[in-house]
Backbone as CSV, one residue per row, in Angstrom:
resi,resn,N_x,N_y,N_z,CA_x,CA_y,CA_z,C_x,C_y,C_z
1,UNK,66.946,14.030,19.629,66.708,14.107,21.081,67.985,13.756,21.822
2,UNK,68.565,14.893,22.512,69.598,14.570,23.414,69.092,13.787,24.970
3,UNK,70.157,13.160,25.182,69.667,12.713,26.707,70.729,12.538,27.850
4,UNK,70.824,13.728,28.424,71.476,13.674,29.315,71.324,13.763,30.857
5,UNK,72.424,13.753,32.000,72.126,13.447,33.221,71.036,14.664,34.136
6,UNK,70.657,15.634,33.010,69.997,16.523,33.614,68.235,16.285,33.601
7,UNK,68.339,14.855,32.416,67.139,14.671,31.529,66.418,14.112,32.988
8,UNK,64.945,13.975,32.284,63.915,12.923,32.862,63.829,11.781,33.042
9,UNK,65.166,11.412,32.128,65.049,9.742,32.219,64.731,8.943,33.645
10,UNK,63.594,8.072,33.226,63.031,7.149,34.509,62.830,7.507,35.284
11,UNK,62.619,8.895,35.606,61.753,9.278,36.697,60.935,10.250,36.754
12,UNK,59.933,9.815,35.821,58.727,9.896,35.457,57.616,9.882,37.003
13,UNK,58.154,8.624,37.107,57.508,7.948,38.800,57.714,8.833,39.437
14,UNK,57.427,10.267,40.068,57.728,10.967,40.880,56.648,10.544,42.013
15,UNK,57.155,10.569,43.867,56.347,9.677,44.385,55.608,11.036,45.457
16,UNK,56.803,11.692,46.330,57.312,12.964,46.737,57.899,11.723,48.265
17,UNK,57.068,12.532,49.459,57.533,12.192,50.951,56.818,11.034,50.862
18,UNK,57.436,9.864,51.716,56.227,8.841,51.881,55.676,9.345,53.326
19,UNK,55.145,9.282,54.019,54.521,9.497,55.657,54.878,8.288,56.672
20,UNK,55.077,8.751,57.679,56.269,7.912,58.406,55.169,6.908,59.289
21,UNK,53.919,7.066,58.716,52.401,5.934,59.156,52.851,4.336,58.019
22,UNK,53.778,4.974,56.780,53.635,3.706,55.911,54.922,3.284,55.864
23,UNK,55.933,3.721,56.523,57.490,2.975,56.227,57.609,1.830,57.381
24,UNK,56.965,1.742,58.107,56.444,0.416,58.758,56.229,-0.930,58.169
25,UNK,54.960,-0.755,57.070,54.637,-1.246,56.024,56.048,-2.249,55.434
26,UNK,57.158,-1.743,55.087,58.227,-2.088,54.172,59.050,-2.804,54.970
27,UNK,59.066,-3.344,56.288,59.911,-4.513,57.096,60.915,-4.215,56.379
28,UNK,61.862,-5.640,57.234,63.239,-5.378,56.665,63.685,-6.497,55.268
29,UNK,62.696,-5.934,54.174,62.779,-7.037,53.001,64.238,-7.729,52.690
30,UNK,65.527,-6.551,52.684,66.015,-6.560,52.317,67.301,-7.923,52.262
31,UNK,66.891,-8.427,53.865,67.738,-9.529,54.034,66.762,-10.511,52.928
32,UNK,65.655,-10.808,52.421,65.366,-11.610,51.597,65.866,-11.431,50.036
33,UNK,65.923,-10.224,49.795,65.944,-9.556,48.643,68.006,-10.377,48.367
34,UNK,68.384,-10.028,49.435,70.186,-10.498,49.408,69.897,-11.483,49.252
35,UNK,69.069,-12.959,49.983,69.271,-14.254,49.656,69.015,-15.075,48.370
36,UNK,67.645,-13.754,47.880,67.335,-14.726,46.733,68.632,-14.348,45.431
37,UNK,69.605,-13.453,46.148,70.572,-12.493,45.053,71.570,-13.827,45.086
38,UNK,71.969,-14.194,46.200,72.928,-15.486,46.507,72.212,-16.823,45.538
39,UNK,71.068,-17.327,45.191,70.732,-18.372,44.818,70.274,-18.301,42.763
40,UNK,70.896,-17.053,42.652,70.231,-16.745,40.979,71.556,-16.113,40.456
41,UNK,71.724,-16.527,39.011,72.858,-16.319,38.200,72.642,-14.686,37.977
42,UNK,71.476,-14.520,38.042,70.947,-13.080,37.408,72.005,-11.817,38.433
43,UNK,71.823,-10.554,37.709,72.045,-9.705,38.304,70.684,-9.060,39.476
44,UNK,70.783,-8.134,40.843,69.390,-7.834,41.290,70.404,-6.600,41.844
45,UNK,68.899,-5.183,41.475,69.245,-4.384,41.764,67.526,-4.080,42.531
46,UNK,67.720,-2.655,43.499,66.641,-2.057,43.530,66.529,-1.006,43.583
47,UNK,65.298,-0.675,43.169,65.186,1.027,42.994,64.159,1.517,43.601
48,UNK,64.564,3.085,44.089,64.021,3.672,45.719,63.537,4.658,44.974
49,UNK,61.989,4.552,44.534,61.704,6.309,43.796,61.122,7.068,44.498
50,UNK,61.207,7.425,46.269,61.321,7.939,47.092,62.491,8.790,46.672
51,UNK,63.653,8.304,46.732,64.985,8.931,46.977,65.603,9.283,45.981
52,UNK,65.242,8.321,44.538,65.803,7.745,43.027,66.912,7.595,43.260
53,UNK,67.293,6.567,43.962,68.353,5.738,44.481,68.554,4.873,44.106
54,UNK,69.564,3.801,43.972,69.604,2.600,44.199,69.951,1.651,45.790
55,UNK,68.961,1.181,46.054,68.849,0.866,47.486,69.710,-0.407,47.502
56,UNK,69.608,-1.043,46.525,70.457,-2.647,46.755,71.046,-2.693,45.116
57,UNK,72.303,-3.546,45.328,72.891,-3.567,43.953,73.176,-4.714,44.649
58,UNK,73.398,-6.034,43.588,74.207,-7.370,43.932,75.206,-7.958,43.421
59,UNK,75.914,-8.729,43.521,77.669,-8.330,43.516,77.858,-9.434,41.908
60,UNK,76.631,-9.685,41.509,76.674,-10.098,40.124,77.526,-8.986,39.180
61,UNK,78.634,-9.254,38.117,79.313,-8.521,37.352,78.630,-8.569,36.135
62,UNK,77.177,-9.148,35.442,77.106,-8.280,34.444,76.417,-7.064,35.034
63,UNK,76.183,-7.131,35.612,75.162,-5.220,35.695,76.310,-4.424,36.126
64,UNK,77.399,-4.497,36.588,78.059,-3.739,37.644,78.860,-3.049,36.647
65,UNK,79.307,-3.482,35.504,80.468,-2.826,34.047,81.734,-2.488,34.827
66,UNK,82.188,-3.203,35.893,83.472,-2.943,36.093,83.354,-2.202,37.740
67,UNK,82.725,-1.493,37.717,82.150,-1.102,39.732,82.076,-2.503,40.184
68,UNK,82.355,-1.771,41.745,82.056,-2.489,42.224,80.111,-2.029,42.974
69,UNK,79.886,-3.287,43.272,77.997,-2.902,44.305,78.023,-1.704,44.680
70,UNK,78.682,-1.007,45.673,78.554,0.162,46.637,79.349,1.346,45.503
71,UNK,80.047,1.113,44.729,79.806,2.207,43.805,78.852,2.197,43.051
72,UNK,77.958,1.645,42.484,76.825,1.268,41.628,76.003,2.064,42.535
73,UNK,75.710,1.970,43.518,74.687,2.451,44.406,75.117,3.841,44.733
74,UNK,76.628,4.272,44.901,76.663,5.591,45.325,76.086,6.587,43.593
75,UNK,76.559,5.886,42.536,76.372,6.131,41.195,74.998,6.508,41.327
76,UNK,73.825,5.666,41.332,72.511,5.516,41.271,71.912,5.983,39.667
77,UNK,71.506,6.792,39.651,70.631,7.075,38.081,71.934,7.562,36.762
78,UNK,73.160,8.145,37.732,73.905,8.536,37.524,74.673,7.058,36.149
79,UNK,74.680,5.973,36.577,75.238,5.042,36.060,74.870,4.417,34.530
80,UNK,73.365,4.616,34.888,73.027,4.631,33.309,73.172,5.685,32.501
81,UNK,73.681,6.994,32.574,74.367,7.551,31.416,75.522,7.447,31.299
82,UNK,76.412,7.175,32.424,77.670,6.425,31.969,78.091,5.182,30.908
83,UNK,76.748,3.986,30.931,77.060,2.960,30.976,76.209,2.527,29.770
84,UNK,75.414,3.208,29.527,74.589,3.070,28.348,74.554,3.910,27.300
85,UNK,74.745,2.949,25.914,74.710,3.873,24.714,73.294,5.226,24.433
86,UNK,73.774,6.132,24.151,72.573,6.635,23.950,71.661,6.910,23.179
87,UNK,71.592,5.739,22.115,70.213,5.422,21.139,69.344,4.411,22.194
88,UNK,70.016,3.975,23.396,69.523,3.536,24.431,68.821,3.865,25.443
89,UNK,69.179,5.065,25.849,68.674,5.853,26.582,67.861,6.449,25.971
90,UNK,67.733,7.036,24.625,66.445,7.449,24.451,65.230,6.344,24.546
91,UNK,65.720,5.098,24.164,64.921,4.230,24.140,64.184,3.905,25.720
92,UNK,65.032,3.654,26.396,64.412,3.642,27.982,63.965,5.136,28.380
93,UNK,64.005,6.269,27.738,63.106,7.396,28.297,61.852,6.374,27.941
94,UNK,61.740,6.188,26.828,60.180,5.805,25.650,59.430,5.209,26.718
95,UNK,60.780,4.103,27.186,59.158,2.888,27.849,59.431,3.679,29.338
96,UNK,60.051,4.479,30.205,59.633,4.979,31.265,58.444,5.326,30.879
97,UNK,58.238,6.521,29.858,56.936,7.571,30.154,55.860,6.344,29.607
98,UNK,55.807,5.720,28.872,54.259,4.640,28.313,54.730,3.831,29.400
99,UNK,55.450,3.245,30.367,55.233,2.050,31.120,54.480,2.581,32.497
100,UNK,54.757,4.113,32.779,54.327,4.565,33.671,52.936,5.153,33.513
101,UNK,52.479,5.134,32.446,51.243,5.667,31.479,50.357,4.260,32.221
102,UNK,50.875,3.174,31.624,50.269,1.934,31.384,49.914,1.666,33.133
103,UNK,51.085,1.810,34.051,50.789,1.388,35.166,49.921,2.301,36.037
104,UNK,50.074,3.310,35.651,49.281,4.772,36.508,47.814,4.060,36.687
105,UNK,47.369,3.518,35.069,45.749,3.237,34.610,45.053,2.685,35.378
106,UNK,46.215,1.357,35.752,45.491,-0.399,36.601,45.354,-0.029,37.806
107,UNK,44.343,-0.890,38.289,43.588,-0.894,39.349,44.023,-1.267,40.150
108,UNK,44.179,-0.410,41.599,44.964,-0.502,42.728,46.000,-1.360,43.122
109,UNK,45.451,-2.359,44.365,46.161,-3.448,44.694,46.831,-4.419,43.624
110,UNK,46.103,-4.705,42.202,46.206,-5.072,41.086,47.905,-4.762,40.494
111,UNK,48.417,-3.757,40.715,49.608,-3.419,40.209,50.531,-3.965,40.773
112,UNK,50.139,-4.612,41.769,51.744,-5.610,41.929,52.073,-6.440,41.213
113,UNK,50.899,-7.328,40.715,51.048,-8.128,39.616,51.706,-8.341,38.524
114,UNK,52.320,-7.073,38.256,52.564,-6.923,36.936,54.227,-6.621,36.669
115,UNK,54.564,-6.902,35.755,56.050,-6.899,35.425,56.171,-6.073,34.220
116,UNK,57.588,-6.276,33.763,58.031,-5.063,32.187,59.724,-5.699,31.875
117,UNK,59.565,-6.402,31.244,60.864,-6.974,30.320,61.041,-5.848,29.434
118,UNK,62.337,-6.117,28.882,62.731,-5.563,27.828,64.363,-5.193,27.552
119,UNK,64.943,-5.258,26.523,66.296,-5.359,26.176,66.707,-4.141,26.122
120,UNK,68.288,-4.031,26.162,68.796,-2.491,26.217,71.018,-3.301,25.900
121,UNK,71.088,-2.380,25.712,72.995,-2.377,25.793,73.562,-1.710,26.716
122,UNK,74.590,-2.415,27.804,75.067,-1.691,28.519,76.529,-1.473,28.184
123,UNK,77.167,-0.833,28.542,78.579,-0.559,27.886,79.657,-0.817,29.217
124,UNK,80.379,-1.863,29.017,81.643,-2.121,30.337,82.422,-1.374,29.627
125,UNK,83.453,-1.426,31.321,84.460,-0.660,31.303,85.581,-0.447,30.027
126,UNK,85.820,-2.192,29.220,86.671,-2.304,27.968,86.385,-1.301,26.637
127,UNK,84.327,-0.786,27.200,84.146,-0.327,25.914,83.054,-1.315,25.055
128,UNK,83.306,-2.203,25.248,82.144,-3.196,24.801,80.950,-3.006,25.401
129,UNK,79.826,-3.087,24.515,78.560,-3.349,24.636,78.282,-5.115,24.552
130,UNK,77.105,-4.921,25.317,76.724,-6.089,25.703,75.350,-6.205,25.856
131,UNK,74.439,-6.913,25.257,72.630,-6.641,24.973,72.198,-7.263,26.270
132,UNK,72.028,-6.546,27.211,71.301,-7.509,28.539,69.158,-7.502,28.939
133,UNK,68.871,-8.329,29.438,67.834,-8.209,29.048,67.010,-7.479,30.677
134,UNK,66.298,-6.459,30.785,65.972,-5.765,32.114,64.483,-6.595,32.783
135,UNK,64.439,-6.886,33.734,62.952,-7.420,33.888,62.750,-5.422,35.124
136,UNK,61.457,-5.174,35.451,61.353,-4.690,36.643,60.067,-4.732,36.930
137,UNK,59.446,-5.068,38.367,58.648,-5.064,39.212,58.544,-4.437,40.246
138,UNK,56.865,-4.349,40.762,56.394,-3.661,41.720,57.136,-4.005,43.433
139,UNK,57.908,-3.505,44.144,58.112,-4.194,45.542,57.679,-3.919,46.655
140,UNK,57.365,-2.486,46.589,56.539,-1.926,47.776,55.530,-0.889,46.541
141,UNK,54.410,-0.881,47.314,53.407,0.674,46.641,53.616,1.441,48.151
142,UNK,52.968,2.804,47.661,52.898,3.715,48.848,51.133,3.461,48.608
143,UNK,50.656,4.260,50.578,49.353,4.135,50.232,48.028,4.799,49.064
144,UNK,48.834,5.847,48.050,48.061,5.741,46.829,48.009,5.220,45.856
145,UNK,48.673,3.840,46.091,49.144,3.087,44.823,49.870,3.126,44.008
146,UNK,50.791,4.467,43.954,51.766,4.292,43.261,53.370,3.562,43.063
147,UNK,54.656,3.456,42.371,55.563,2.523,42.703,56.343,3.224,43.710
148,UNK,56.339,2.375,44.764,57.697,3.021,45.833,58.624,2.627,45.646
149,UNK,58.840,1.334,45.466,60.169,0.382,45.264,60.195,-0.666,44.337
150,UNK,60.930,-1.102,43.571,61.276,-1.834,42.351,62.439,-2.904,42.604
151,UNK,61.794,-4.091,42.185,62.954,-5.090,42.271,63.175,-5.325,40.548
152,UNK,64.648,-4.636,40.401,65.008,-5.083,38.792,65.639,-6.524,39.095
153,UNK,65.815,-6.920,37.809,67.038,-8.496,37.585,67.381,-8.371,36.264
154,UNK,68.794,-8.342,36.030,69.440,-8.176,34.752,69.762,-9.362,34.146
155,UNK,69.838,-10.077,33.334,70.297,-11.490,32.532,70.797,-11.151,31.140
156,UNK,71.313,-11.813,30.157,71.568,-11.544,29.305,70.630,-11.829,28.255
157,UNK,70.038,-10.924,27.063,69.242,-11.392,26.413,70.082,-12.105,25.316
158,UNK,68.741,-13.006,25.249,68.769,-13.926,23.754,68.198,-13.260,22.600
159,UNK,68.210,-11.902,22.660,67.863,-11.422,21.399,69.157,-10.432,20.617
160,UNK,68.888,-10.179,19.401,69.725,-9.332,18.788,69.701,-8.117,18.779
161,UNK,68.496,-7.837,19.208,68.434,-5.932,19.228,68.057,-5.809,20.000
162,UNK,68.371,-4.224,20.736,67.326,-3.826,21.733,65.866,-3.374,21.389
163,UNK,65.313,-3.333,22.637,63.222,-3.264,22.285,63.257,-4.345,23.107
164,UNK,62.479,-4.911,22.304,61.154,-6.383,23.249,60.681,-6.233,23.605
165,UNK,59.849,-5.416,24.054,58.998,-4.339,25.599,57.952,-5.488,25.569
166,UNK,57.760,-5.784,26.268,56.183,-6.751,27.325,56.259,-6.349,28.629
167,UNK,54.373,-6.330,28.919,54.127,-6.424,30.323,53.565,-7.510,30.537
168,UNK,53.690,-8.039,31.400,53.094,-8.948,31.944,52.082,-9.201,33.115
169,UNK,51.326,-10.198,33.504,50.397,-10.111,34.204,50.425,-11.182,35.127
170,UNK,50.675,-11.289,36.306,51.181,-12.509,37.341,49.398,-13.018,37.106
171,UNK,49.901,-14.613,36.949,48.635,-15.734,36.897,48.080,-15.516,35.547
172,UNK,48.292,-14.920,34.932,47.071,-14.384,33.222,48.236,-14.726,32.569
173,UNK,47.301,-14.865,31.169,48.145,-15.559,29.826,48.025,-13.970,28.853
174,UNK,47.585,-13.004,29.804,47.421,-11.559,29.063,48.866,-11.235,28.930
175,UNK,49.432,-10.228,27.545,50.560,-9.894,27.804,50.079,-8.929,26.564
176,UNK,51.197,-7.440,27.080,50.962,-6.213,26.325,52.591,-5.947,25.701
177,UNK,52.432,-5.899,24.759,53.534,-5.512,23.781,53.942,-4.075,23.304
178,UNK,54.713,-3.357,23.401,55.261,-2.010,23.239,55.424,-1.775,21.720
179,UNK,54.549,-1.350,20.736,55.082,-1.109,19.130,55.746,0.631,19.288
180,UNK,56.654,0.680,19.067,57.710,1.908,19.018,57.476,3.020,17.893
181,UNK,56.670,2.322,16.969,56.618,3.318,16.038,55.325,3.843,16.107
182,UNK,53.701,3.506,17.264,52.990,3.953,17.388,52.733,3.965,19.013
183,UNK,53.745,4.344,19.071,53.988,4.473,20.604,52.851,3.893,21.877
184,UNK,52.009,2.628,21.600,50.863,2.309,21.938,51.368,0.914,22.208
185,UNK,50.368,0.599,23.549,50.361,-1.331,23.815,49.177,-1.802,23.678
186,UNK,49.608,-3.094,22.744,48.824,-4.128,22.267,48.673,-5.135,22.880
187,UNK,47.392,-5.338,23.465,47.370,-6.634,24.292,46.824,-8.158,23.132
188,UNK,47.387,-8.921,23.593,47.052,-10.302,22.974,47.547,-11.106,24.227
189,UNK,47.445,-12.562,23.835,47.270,-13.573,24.884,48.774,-13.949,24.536
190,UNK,49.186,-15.142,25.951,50.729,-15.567,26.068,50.336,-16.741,24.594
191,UNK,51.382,-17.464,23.633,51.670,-18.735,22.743,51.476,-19.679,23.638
192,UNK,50.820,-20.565,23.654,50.810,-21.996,24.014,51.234,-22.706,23.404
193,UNK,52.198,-23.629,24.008,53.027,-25.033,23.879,51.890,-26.092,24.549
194,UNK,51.797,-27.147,23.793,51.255,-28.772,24.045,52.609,-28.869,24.981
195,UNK,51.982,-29.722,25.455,52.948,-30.638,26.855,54.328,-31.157,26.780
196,UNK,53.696,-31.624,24.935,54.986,-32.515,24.686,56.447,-31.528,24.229
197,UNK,55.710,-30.107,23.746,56.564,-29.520,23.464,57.409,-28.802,24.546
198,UNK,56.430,-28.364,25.766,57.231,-27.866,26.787,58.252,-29.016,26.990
199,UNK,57.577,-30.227,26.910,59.014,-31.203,27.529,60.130,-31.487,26.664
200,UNK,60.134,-31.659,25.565,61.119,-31.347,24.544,61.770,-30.084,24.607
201,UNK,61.184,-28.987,25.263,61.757,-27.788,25.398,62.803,-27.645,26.629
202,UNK,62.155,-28.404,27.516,63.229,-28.322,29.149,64.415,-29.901,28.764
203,UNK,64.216,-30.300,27.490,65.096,-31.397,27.752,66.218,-30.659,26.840
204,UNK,66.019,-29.864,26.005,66.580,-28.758,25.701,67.823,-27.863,26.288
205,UNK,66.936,-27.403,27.388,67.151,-26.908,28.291,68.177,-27.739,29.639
206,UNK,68.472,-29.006,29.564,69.167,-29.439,29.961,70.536,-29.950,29.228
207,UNK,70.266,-29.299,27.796,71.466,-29.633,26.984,71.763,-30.881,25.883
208,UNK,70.382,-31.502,26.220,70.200,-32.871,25.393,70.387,-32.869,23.586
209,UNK,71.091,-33.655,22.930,70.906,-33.809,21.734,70.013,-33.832,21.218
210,UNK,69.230,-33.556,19.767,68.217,-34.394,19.297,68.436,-36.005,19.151
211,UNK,69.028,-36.586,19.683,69.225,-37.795,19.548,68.889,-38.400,20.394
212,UNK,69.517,-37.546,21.403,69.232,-38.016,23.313,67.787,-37.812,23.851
213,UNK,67.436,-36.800,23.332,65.693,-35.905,22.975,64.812,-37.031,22.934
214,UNK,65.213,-37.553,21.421,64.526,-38.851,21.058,64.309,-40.090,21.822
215,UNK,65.243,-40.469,21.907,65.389,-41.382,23.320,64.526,-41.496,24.581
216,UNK,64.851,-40.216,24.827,64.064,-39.647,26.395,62.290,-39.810,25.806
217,UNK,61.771,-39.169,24.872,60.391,-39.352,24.831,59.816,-40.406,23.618
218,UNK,61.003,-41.091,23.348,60.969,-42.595,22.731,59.885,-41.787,21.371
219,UNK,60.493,-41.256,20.369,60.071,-40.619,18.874,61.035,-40.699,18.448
220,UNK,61.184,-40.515,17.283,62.340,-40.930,16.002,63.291,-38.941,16.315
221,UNK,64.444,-38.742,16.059,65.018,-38.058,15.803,64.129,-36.641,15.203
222,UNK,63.439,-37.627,13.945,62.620,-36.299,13.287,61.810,-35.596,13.672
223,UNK,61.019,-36.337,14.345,59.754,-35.996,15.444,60.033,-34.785,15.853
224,UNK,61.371,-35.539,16.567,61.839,-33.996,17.827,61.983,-32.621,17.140
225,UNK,62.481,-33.410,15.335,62.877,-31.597,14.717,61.415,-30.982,14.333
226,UNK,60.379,-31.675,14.017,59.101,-31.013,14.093,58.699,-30.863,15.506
227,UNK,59.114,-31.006,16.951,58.592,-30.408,17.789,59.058,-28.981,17.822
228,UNK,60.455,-29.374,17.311,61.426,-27.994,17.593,60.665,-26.763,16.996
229,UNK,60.534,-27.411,15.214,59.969,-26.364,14.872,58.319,-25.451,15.065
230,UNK,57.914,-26.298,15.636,56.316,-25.857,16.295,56.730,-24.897,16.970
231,UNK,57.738,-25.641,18.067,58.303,-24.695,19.152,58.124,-23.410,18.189
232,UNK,59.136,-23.091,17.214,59.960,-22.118,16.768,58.518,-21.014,16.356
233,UNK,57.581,-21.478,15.553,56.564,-20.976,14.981,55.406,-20.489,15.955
234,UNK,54.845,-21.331,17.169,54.401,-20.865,17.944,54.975,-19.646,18.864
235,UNK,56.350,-19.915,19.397,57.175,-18.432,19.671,57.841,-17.430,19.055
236,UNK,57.652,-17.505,17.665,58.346,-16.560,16.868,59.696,-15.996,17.321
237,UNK,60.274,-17.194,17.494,61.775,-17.387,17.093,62.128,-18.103,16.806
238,UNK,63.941,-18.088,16.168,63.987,-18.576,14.708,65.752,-19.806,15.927
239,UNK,65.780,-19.672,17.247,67.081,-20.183,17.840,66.260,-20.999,18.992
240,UNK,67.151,-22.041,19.611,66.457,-22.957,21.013,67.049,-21.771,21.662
241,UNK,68.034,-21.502,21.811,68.085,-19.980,22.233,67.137,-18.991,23.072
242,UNK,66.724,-18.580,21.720,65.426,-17.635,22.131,64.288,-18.418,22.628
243,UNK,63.923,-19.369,22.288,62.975,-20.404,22.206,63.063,-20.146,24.306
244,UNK,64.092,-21.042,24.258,64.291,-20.979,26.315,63.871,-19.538,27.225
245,UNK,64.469,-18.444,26.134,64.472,-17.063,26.764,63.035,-16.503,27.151
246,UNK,62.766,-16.935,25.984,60.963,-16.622,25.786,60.373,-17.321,26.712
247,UNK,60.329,-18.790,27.011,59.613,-19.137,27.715,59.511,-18.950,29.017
248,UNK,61.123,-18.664,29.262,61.295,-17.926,30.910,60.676,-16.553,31.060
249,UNK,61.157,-15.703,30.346,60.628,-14.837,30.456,58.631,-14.784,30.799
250,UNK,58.446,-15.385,29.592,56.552,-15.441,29.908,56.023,-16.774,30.745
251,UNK,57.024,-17.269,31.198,56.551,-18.492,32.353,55.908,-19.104,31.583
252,UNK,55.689,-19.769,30.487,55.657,-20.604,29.929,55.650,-21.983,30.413
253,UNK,57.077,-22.336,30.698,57.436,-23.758,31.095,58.049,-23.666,32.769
């Protein structure tokens, strides 16, 4: 499967005209959309599938591969075949057409709720690839419910390959998983962490030793390495690493 700038990629979402009764509806988000871009390490982009634009790019340099914002945006769909390998791009055709499958299904107002992680490689300007991890969400619907506007955020993943595909469900411990080789999502529930482990996990997360760990929730050294490893077994990963990634990602902690 070739994939090029002529392809379908990601825009699947075809929306057509919106009606000039609902662009009212969409205020001027955008000065919020810039502030929360100023207060997060992450990259934030958005996407206009009205126009299949990019409406906002933020002046974060991992998403940008060497552009600057306002070329990123004049770029628009254009950028991910520049910028991405293309065992990649076939891969993000995959979860366009099943993520748009999956979201078409759910019930109306209901679809804001919902999110779509998942890893990919982008390629900077040096030539290097770099595994970043994509979140994207609902930001505006039009009035038949479908996606008008998308707030992405780019970070770097803590994983080794691309995939990971989850959806997620704002407030629910529901989460649907993407298997690639039967092109189908599997729902099961979010891993639960005990208390003690989330807190061993954010002390973690602040950089603490197992020594310092110990200290802080007054247990022997070892303790902490059997919290670790619960951690590790309940999230099926094998790094504190991934361990953190995961839990941000599924709000966990």
């Amino acid at each position: 499967m070739k994939i090029n700038s002529n392809s379908t990629l990601l825009t699947k979402n075809h929306i057509g005209k919106i009606s000039d009764e609902e662009r009212p509806e969409q205020n001027d988000y955008l000065d919020a959309v810039r502030a929360f871009a100023r207060l997060t390490y992450e990259s934030v982009y958005i996407i206009n599938y009205e126009t299949m634009t990019f409406e906002y790019v933020s002046e974060n340099p991992l998403f940008l591969c060497g552009y600057s914002p306002d070329e990123v945006m004049k770029l628009g769909y254009e950028f991910y075949f520049k910028n991405i390998p293309e065992d990649d791009l076939i891969l993000l055709n995959t979860i366009n057409e099943l993520g748009f499958d999956f979201f078409k299904d759910l019930p109306g107002e209901e679809k804001i709720q919902y999110s779509i992680t998942y890893d990919f490689h982008l390629v900077n300007g040096d030539g290097k690839k770099t595994l970043i991890n994509h979140k994207l969400t609902p930001l505006l619907l039009t009035k038949d419910k479908k996606m008008w506007k998308a707030m992405c955020i780019v970070s770097i993943s803590h994983h080794k390959t691309s995939g990971n595909i989850y959806i997620y469900k704002q407030g629910s411990n529901e989460t649907w998983a993407l298997d690639l080789k039967d092109k189908r999502w599997h729902k099961s529930e979010k891993p639960r962490l005990t208390n003690r482990e989330i807190e061993v996990l954010r002390l973690y997360a602040q950089g603490l030793s197992i020594n310092e760990i110990a200290a802080k929730v007054s247990v022997a050294p070892d303790t902490v390495k059997y919290y670790r490893r619960q951690i590790f077994d309940r999230l099926n990963v094998s790094t504190i690493a991934e361990a953190l990634s995961y839990a941000v990602n599924s709000k966990i902690m």
